[in-house]
Short mmCIF file of N, CA, C and O in Angstrom, two decimals:
data_model
loop_
_atom_site.label_atom_id
_atom_site.label_comp_id
_atom_site.label_asym_id
_atom_site.label_seq_id
_atom_site.Cartn_x
_atom_site.Cartn_y
_atom_site.Cartn_z
N GLN C 21 191.77 11.09 26.97
CA GLN C 21 190.78 12.15 26.83
C GLN C 21 189.64 11.90 27.80
O GLN C 21 189.39 10.77 28.18
N VAL C 22 188.95 12.96 28.20
CA VAL C 22 187.85 12.83 29.14
C VAL C 22 186.70 13.71 28.67
O VAL C 22 186.90 14.79 28.13
N GLN C 23 185.49 13.23 28.85
CA GLN C 23 184.29 14.00 28.53
C GLN C 23 183.62 14.38 29.85
O GLN C 23 183.48 13.55 30.76
N LEU C 24 183.17 15.62 29.94
CA LEU C 24 182.61 16.16 31.18
C LEU C 24 181.17 16.62 30.95
O LEU C 24 180.90 17.30 29.96
N VAL C 25 180.29 16.26 31.87
CA VAL C 25 178.90 16.67 31.78
C VAL C 25 178.47 17.24 33.13
O VAL C 25 178.51 16.53 34.15
N GLU C 26 178.06 18.50 33.13
CA GLU C 26 177.60 19.15 34.36
C GLU C 26 176.10 18.97 34.54
O GLU C 26 175.36 18.84 33.56
N SER C 27 175.67 19.00 35.79
CA SER C 27 174.25 18.97 36.12
C SER C 27 174.06 19.63 37.47
O SER C 27 175.03 19.92 38.18
N GLY C 28 172.79 19.87 37.82
CA GLY C 28 172.49 20.40 39.13
C GLY C 28 172.17 21.88 39.16
O GLY C 28 171.81 22.41 40.21
N GLY C 29 172.29 22.55 38.03
CA GLY C 29 171.94 23.96 38.00
C GLY C 29 170.44 24.15 38.09
O GLY C 29 169.67 23.19 38.06
N GLY C 30 170.04 25.40 38.20
CA GLY C 30 168.62 25.69 38.27
C GLY C 30 168.37 27.08 38.79
O GLY C 30 169.28 27.90 38.88
N LEU C 31 167.11 27.32 39.13
CA LEU C 31 166.68 28.61 39.67
C LEU C 31 166.53 28.48 41.17
O LEU C 31 165.84 27.56 41.66
N VAL C 32 167.14 29.37 41.91
CA VAL C 32 167.08 29.33 43.36
C VAL C 32 166.98 30.76 43.89
O VAL C 32 167.48 31.70 43.26
N GLN C 33 166.36 30.92 45.02
CA GLN C 33 166.25 32.24 45.65
C GLN C 33 167.55 32.60 46.35
O GLN C 33 168.31 31.71 46.77
N ALA C 34 167.80 33.87 46.47
CA ALA C 34 168.97 34.33 47.20
C ALA C 34 168.98 33.74 48.60
O ALA C 34 167.93 33.66 49.26
N GLY C 35 170.15 33.29 49.03
CA GLY C 35 170.28 32.63 50.31
C GLY C 35 170.17 31.12 50.24
O GLY C 35 170.47 30.43 51.22
N GLY C 36 169.73 30.62 49.10
CA GLY C 36 169.57 29.18 48.93
C GLY C 36 170.87 28.48 48.57
O GLY C 36 171.94 29.10 48.54
N SER C 37 170.75 27.19 48.30
CA SER C 37 171.91 26.35 48.01
C SER C 37 171.66 25.51 46.77
O SER C 37 170.51 25.19 46.43
N LEU C 38 172.76 25.16 46.13
CA LEU C 38 172.74 24.23 45.00
C LEU C 38 173.99 23.38 45.08
O LEU C 38 175.04 23.84 45.54
N ARG C 39 173.89 22.14 44.58
CA ARG C 39 175.08 21.32 44.42
C ARG C 39 175.20 20.96 42.94
O ARG C 39 174.33 20.28 42.39
N LEU C 40 176.27 21.43 42.35
CA LEU C 40 176.56 21.11 40.96
C LEU C 40 177.39 19.83 40.91
O LEU C 40 178.26 19.61 41.75
N SER C 41 177.11 19.02 39.91
CA SER C 41 177.86 17.79 39.70
C SER C 41 178.53 17.82 38.34
O SER C 41 177.99 18.38 37.38
N CYS C 42 179.68 17.18 38.26
CA CYS C 42 180.41 17.04 37.01
C CYS C 42 180.75 15.57 36.86
O CYS C 42 181.56 15.04 37.63
N ALA C 43 180.10 14.92 35.92
CA ALA C 43 180.33 13.50 35.68
C ALA C 43 181.28 13.34 34.50
O ALA C 43 181.09 13.97 33.46
N ALA C 44 182.26 12.49 34.69
CA ALA C 44 183.27 12.30 33.66
C ALA C 44 183.18 10.92 33.05
O ALA C 44 182.86 9.94 33.74
N SER C 45 183.46 10.84 31.78
CA SER C 45 183.59 9.55 31.10
C SER C 45 184.89 9.57 30.32
O SER C 45 185.47 10.62 30.06
N GLY C 46 185.35 8.39 29.95
CA GLY C 46 186.66 8.32 29.32
C GLY C 46 187.69 8.06 30.40
O GLY C 46 187.48 7.26 31.29
N ARG C 47 188.78 8.75 30.34
CA ARG C 47 189.82 8.56 31.34
C ARG C 47 189.35 9.08 32.69
O ARG C 47 188.63 10.06 32.78
N THR C 48 189.78 8.44 33.77
CA THR C 48 189.34 8.82 35.11
C THR C 48 189.77 10.24 35.46
O THR C 48 190.86 10.69 35.13
N VAL C 49 188.87 10.95 36.14
CA VAL C 49 189.19 12.32 36.54
C VAL C 49 190.25 12.36 37.63
O VAL C 49 190.78 13.42 37.94
N MET C 50 190.57 11.18 38.22
CA MET C 50 191.63 11.16 39.21
C MET C 50 192.98 11.51 38.59
O MET C 50 193.92 11.84 39.30
N ALA C 51 193.06 11.45 37.27
CA ALA C 51 194.31 11.78 36.58
C ALA C 51 194.42 13.28 36.30
O ALA C 51 195.42 13.72 35.73
N TYR C 52 193.41 14.05 36.68
CA TYR C 52 193.37 15.46 36.34
C TYR C 52 193.13 16.32 37.57
O TYR C 52 192.44 15.91 38.51
N THR C 53 193.67 17.51 37.53
CA THR C 53 193.21 18.58 38.42
C THR C 53 191.87 19.05 37.88
O THR C 53 191.71 19.23 36.67
N MET C 54 190.91 19.24 38.76
CA MET C 54 189.56 19.63 38.32
C MET C 54 189.22 21.03 38.81
O MET C 54 189.63 21.44 39.90
N GLY C 55 188.44 21.72 38.00
CA GLY C 55 188.07 23.08 38.37
C GLY C 55 186.65 23.41 37.94
O GLY C 55 186.06 22.73 37.11
N TRP C 56 186.13 24.45 38.57
CA TRP C 56 184.84 25.03 38.18
C TRP C 56 185.08 26.48 37.80
O TRP C 56 185.80 27.22 38.50
N PHE C 57 184.45 26.88 36.72
CA PHE C 57 184.47 28.26 36.26
C PHE C 57 183.02 28.69 36.02
O PHE C 57 182.12 27.86 35.96
N ARG C 58 182.84 29.99 35.87
CA ARG C 58 181.50 30.48 35.55
C ARG C 58 181.60 31.66 34.60
O ARG C 58 182.61 32.35 34.56
N GLN C 59 180.52 31.87 33.86
CA GLN C 59 180.47 32.98 32.92
C GLN C 59 179.08 33.58 32.94
O GLN C 59 178.10 32.90 32.62
N ALA C 60 179.01 34.84 33.35
CA ALA C 60 177.76 35.58 33.36
C ALA C 60 177.60 36.29 32.02
O ALA C 60 178.59 36.54 31.33
N PRO C 61 176.37 36.65 31.66
CA PRO C 61 176.14 37.33 30.39
C PRO C 61 176.96 38.60 30.27
O PRO C 61 176.99 39.42 31.19
N GLY C 62 177.66 38.75 29.17
CA GLY C 62 178.45 39.94 28.92
C GLY C 62 179.76 40.02 29.67
O GLY C 62 180.46 41.03 29.60
N LYS C 63 180.10 38.95 30.38
CA LYS C 63 181.34 38.94 31.16
C LYS C 63 182.24 37.80 30.71
O LYS C 63 181.81 36.85 30.08
N GLU C 64 183.52 37.92 31.07
CA GLU C 64 184.46 36.86 30.76
C GLU C 64 184.29 35.68 31.72
O GLU C 64 183.78 35.83 32.83
N ARG C 65 184.74 34.53 31.24
CA ARG C 65 184.70 33.35 32.11
C ARG C 65 185.65 33.57 33.28
O ARG C 65 186.77 34.04 33.11
N GLU C 66 185.20 33.23 34.49
CA GLU C 66 186.02 33.45 35.68
C GLU C 66 186.15 32.19 36.50
O GLU C 66 185.25 31.34 36.54
N PHE C 67 187.27 32.10 37.17
CA PHE C 67 187.58 30.98 38.03
C PHE C 67 186.69 30.97 39.26
O PHE C 67 186.40 32.03 39.83
N VAL C 68 186.26 29.78 39.67
CA VAL C 68 185.46 29.63 40.89
C VAL C 68 186.20 28.80 41.93
O VAL C 68 186.38 29.24 43.06
N ALA C 69 186.62 27.59 41.56
CA ALA C 69 187.26 26.70 42.52
C ALA C 69 188.03 25.61 41.79
O ALA C 69 187.72 25.30 40.63
N THR C 70 189.03 25.05 42.48
CA THR C 70 189.79 23.95 41.92
C THR C 70 190.16 22.97 43.01
O THR C 70 190.27 23.34 44.18
N VAL C 71 190.34 21.70 42.63
CA VAL C 71 190.70 20.65 43.58
C VAL C 71 191.82 19.82 42.97
O VAL C 71 191.82 19.53 41.78
N SER C 72 192.78 19.45 43.82
CA SER C 72 193.93 18.69 43.36
C SER C 72 193.53 17.26 42.99
O SER C 72 192.43 16.79 43.30
N ARG C 73 194.46 16.56 42.37
CA ARG C 73 194.19 15.18 41.95
C ARG C 73 193.85 14.29 43.14
O ARG C 73 192.99 13.42 43.04
N SER C 74 194.49 14.52 44.25
CA SER C 74 194.23 13.70 45.43
C SER C 74 192.96 14.10 46.15
O SER C 74 192.42 13.33 46.95
N GLY C 75 192.49 15.31 45.87
CA GLY C 75 191.33 15.82 46.59
C GLY C 75 191.67 16.49 47.90
O GLY C 75 190.80 17.03 48.57
N GLU C 76 192.97 16.49 48.25
CA GLU C 76 193.36 17.02 49.56
C GLU C 76 193.53 18.53 49.56
O GLU C 76 193.49 19.16 50.62
N SER C 77 193.76 19.10 48.40
CA SER C 77 193.99 20.55 48.31
C SER C 77 192.93 21.20 47.45
O SER C 77 192.54 20.66 46.41
N THR C 78 192.48 22.35 47.90
CA THR C 78 191.48 23.12 47.16
C THR C 78 191.85 24.59 47.19
O THR C 78 192.64 25.05 48.04
N TYR C 79 191.28 25.32 46.25
CA TYR C 79 191.50 26.78 46.20
C TYR C 79 190.25 27.42 45.61
O TYR C 79 189.64 26.86 44.69
N TYR C 80 189.88 28.58 46.18
CA TYR C 80 188.63 29.22 45.79
C TYR C 80 188.85 30.68 45.40
O TYR C 80 189.74 31.36 45.92
N ALA C 81 187.99 31.16 44.53
CA ALA C 81 187.95 32.58 44.25
C ALA C 81 187.43 33.29 45.49
O ALA C 81 186.60 32.75 46.24
N ASP C 82 187.89 34.51 45.69
CA ASP C 82 187.44 35.27 46.86
C ASP C 82 185.93 35.45 46.87
O ASP C 82 185.30 35.50 47.93
N SER C 83 185.35 35.53 45.69
CA SER C 83 183.92 35.80 45.57
C SER C 83 183.06 34.65 46.12
O SER C 83 181.89 34.87 46.45
N VAL C 84 183.61 33.44 46.19
CA VAL C 84 182.82 32.29 46.67
C VAL C 84 183.41 31.66 47.92
O VAL C 84 182.80 30.76 48.50
N LYS C 85 184.57 32.11 48.35
CA LYS C 85 185.25 31.52 49.50
C LYS C 85 184.37 31.61 50.73
O LYS C 85 183.78 32.66 51.02
N GLY C 86 184.26 30.50 51.44
CA GLY C 86 183.43 30.46 52.63
C GLY C 86 181.98 30.09 52.34
O GLY C 86 181.23 29.77 53.26
N ARG C 87 181.59 30.13 51.08
CA ARG C 87 180.22 29.79 50.69
C ARG C 87 180.16 28.55 49.81
O ARG C 87 179.07 28.00 49.59
N SER C 88 181.30 28.12 49.31
CA SER C 88 181.32 27.02 48.35
C SER C 88 182.35 25.98 48.75
O SER C 88 183.36 26.30 49.38
N THR C 89 182.08 24.74 48.34
CA THR C 89 183.01 23.64 48.60
C THR C 89 183.11 22.78 47.36
O THR C 89 182.09 22.29 46.84
N ILE C 90 184.35 22.59 46.89
CA ILE C 90 184.59 21.68 45.77
C ILE C 90 185.11 20.37 46.34
O ILE C 90 185.89 20.34 47.29
N SER C 91 184.64 19.27 45.78
CA SER C 91 185.06 17.97 46.29
C SER C 91 185.01 16.92 45.19
O SER C 91 184.28 17.07 44.21
N ARG C 92 185.80 15.87 45.42
CA ARG C 92 185.74 14.72 44.54
C ARG C 92 184.80 13.72 45.18
O ARG C 92 184.86 13.47 46.38
N GLY C 93 183.95 13.14 44.37
CA GLY C 93 182.88 12.35 44.94
C GLY C 93 183.02 10.86 44.76
O GLY C 93 184.02 10.35 44.30
N ASN C 94 181.98 10.22 45.16
CA ASN C 94 181.84 8.77 45.01
C ASN C 94 180.58 8.53 44.20
O ASN C 94 179.51 8.86 44.67
N PRO C 95 180.58 8.08 42.99
CA PRO C 95 181.74 7.47 42.34
C PRO C 95 182.85 8.47 42.06
O PRO C 95 182.61 9.66 41.95
N LYS C 96 184.05 7.97 41.94
CA LYS C 96 185.20 8.85 41.89
C LYS C 96 185.32 9.60 40.59
O LYS C 96 186.15 10.49 40.48
N ASN C 97 184.51 9.28 39.62
CA ASN C 97 184.55 10.04 38.38
C ASN C 97 183.58 11.20 38.41
O ASN C 97 183.08 11.64 37.39
N THR C 98 183.33 11.72 39.62
CA THR C 98 182.43 12.84 39.79
C THR C 98 183.10 13.90 40.64
O THR C 98 183.79 13.59 41.60
N VAL C 99 182.87 15.14 40.26
CA VAL C 99 183.35 16.28 41.05
C VAL C 99 182.14 17.16 41.37
O VAL C 99 181.27 17.34 40.51
N TYR C 100 182.10 17.67 42.59
CA TYR C 100 180.96 18.46 43.02
C TYR C 100 181.38 19.89 43.35
O TYR C 100 182.52 20.15 43.72
N LEU C 101 180.42 20.78 43.24
CA LEU C 101 180.57 22.14 43.76
C LEU C 101 179.31 22.44 44.56
O LEU C 101 178.23 22.62 44.00
N GLN C 102 179.46 22.45 45.88
CA GLN C 102 178.37 22.81 46.77
C GLN C 102 178.40 24.32 46.97
O GLN C 102 179.42 24.86 47.39
N MET C 103 177.30 24.98 46.68
CA MET C 103 177.24 26.43 46.80
C MET C 103 176.12 26.80 47.77
O MET C 103 174.97 26.39 47.58
N ASN C 104 176.46 27.55 48.79
CA ASN C 104 175.51 27.98 49.81
C ASN C 104 175.42 29.50 49.83
O ASN C 104 176.26 30.20 49.25
N SER C 105 174.40 30.00 50.51
CA SER C 105 174.21 31.45 50.65
C SER C 105 174.33 32.14 49.29
O SER C 105 175.04 33.14 49.15
N LEU C 106 173.64 31.60 48.32
CA LEU C 106 173.76 32.12 46.96
C LEU C 106 173.26 33.55 46.85
O LEU C 106 172.31 33.95 47.54
N LYS C 107 173.91 34.30 45.97
CA LYS C 107 173.58 35.70 45.74
C LYS C 107 173.20 35.88 44.27
O LYS C 107 173.63 35.10 43.42
N PRO C 108 172.43 36.92 43.96
CA PRO C 108 172.10 37.16 42.55
C PRO C 108 173.33 37.27 41.66
O PRO C 108 173.29 36.86 40.49
N GLU C 109 174.43 37.78 42.21
CA GLU C 109 175.65 37.91 41.40
C GLU C 109 176.32 36.57 41.12
O GLU C 109 177.29 36.52 40.37
N ASP C 110 175.83 35.51 41.70
CA ASP C 110 176.32 34.17 41.37
C ASP C 110 175.67 33.62 40.10
O ASP C 110 176.06 32.56 39.62
N THR C 111 174.69 34.34 39.58
CA THR C 111 174.01 33.90 38.37
C THR C 111 175.00 33.82 37.20
O THR C 111 175.69 34.80 36.90
N ALA C 112 175.07 32.65 36.58
CA ALA C 112 176.02 32.42 35.49
C ALA C 112 175.83 31.01 34.97
O ALA C 112 175.12 30.19 35.57
N VAL C 113 176.48 30.74 33.86
CA VAL C 113 176.65 29.36 33.41
C VAL C 113 177.91 28.83 34.07
O VAL C 113 178.97 29.47 33.99
N TYR C 114 177.79 27.69 34.71
CA TYR C 114 178.92 27.10 35.44
C TYR C 114 179.49 25.94 34.62
O TYR C 114 178.75 25.07 34.17
N TYR C 115 180.82 25.96 34.48
CA TYR C 115 181.52 24.97 33.69
C TYR C 115 182.47 24.16 34.55
O TYR C 115 183.19 24.71 35.39
N CYS C 116 182.51 22.88 34.28
CA CYS C 116 183.49 21.98 34.87
C CYS C 116 184.64 21.83 33.89
O CYS C 116 184.42 21.82 32.66
N ALA C 117 185.86 21.72 34.42
CA ALA C 117 187.03 21.61 33.55
C ALA C 117 188.07 20.69 34.16
O ALA C 117 188.14 20.56 35.39
N ALA C 118 188.87 20.08 33.30
CA ALA C 118 189.93 19.16 33.73
C ALA C 118 191.26 19.62 33.17
O ALA C 118 191.35 19.98 31.98
N ALA C 119 192.28 19.59 34.01
CA ALA C 119 193.61 20.03 33.61
C ALA C 119 194.62 18.91 33.82
O ALA C 119 194.64 18.27 34.88
N ARG C 120 195.49 18.71 32.84
CA ARG C 120 196.54 17.69 32.98
C ARG C 120 197.65 18.19 33.89
O ARG C 120 198.40 17.39 34.45
N THR C 121 197.75 19.49 34.08
CA THR C 121 198.81 20.05 34.90
C THR C 121 198.58 19.75 36.38
O THR C 121 197.45 19.54 36.81
N VAL C 122 199.67 19.76 37.14
CA VAL C 122 199.55 19.62 38.59
C VAL C 122 199.38 21.01 39.19
O VAL C 122 199.46 22.03 38.51
N GLY C 123 199.15 21.06 40.48
CA GLY C 123 198.93 22.33 41.14
C GLY C 123 197.47 22.68 41.19
O GLY C 123 196.61 21.81 41.01
N LEU C 124 197.18 23.93 41.43
CA LEU C 124 195.80 24.42 41.55
C LEU C 124 195.63 25.62 40.62
O LEU C 124 195.55 26.76 41.08
N PRO C 125 195.56 25.37 39.32
CA PRO C 125 195.49 26.48 38.38
C PRO C 125 194.17 27.24 38.44
O PRO C 125 193.09 26.64 38.60
N THR C 126 194.26 28.55 38.32
CA THR C 126 193.07 29.40 38.33
C THR C 126 192.81 30.02 36.97
O THR C 126 191.79 30.69 36.78
N ASN C 127 193.74 29.84 36.03
CA ASN C 127 193.59 30.40 34.69
C ASN C 127 192.95 29.37 33.78
O ASN C 127 193.39 28.22 33.72
N ALA C 128 191.93 29.80 33.05
CA ALA C 128 191.19 28.88 32.18
C ALA C 128 192.08 28.24 31.12
O ALA C 128 191.81 27.10 30.70
N VAL C 129 193.13 28.91 30.71
CA VAL C 129 193.97 28.36 29.64
C VAL C 129 194.73 27.13 30.12
O VAL C 129 195.24 26.36 29.30
N ALA C 130 194.81 26.92 31.41
CA ALA C 130 195.52 25.76 31.95
C ALA C 130 194.69 24.48 31.85
O ALA C 130 195.22 23.40 32.07
N TYR C 131 193.42 24.62 31.56
CA TYR C 131 192.51 23.48 31.53
C TYR C 131 192.34 22.96 30.11
O TYR C 131 192.20 23.73 29.16
N ASP C 132 192.34 21.64 30.00
CA ASP C 132 192.38 21.00 28.70
C ASP C 132 191.01 20.53 28.20
O ASP C 132 190.79 20.43 26.99
N TYR C 133 190.12 20.23 29.12
CA TYR C 133 188.81 19.69 28.74
C TYR C 133 187.73 20.45 29.49
O TYR C 133 187.90 20.79 30.66
N TRP C 134 186.62 20.65 28.81
CA TRP C 134 185.51 21.45 29.35
C TRP C 134 184.18 20.76 29.10
O TRP C 134 183.98 20.10 28.08
N GLY C 135 183.27 20.95 30.06
CA GLY C 135 181.90 20.53 29.84
C GLY C 135 181.12 21.60 29.11
O GLY C 135 181.65 22.67 28.77
N GLN C 136 179.84 21.34 28.90
CA GLN C 136 178.98 22.26 28.16
C GLN C 136 178.36 23.34 29.07
O GLN C 136 177.83 24.33 28.56
N GLY C 137 178.41 23.12 30.36
CA GLY C 137 177.91 24.12 31.29
C GLY C 137 176.51 23.83 31.79
O GLY C 137 175.72 23.13 31.14
N THR C 138 176.21 24.37 32.96
CA THR C 138 174.88 24.28 33.55
C THR C 138 174.50 25.65 34.09
O THR C 138 175.32 26.32 34.72
N GLN C 139 173.27 26.07 33.81
CA GLN C 139 172.84 27.42 34.19
C GLN C 139 172.44 27.46 35.65
O GLN C 139 171.65 26.64 36.13
N VAL C 140 172.96 28.47 36.34
CA VAL C 140 172.54 28.78 37.71
C VAL C 140 171.96 30.18 37.72
O VAL C 140 172.62 31.13 37.28
N THR C 141 170.74 30.30 38.19
CA THR C 141 170.07 31.59 38.27
C THR C 141 169.62 31.82 39.70
O THR C 141 168.90 30.98 40.26
N VAL C 142 170.05 32.92 40.28
CA VAL C 142 169.70 33.25 41.66
C VAL C 142 168.82 34.49 41.64
O VAL C 142 169.25 35.55 41.18
N SER C 143 167.61 34.35 42.13
CA SER C 143 166.67 35.47 42.14
C SER C 143 166.75 36.21 43.46
O SER C 143 166.99 35.62 44.51
N SER C 144 166.51 37.49 43.39
CA SER C 144 166.60 38.32 44.60
C SER C 144 165.26 38.38 45.33
O SER C 144 164.25 37.94 44.84
#
């Protein structure tokens, strides 16, 4: 089992950047595919990005592609989401998740463990 804690959210102006961190405890996150999701008020949780166990493969939602980078960090029990050129529509609670499955799943049901989320607010 793994416990996930997100950090790095906050209030930023449109066009700004944030780096979200996901720190894991328990079993190493190297054993899991990792992903980021977000949920805006009144909307369903949506996929943002995922990274393979090796860190060599990534996949992004079209809404963030070219503006965001998911990576496995050092220490290795950390996963990051670097977000640039932020837009007001990026405002949401961002969740880190871990999946035992291989591949690059984009469906939330494929993920087994979730953090509590970190709020990102982008002002116009």
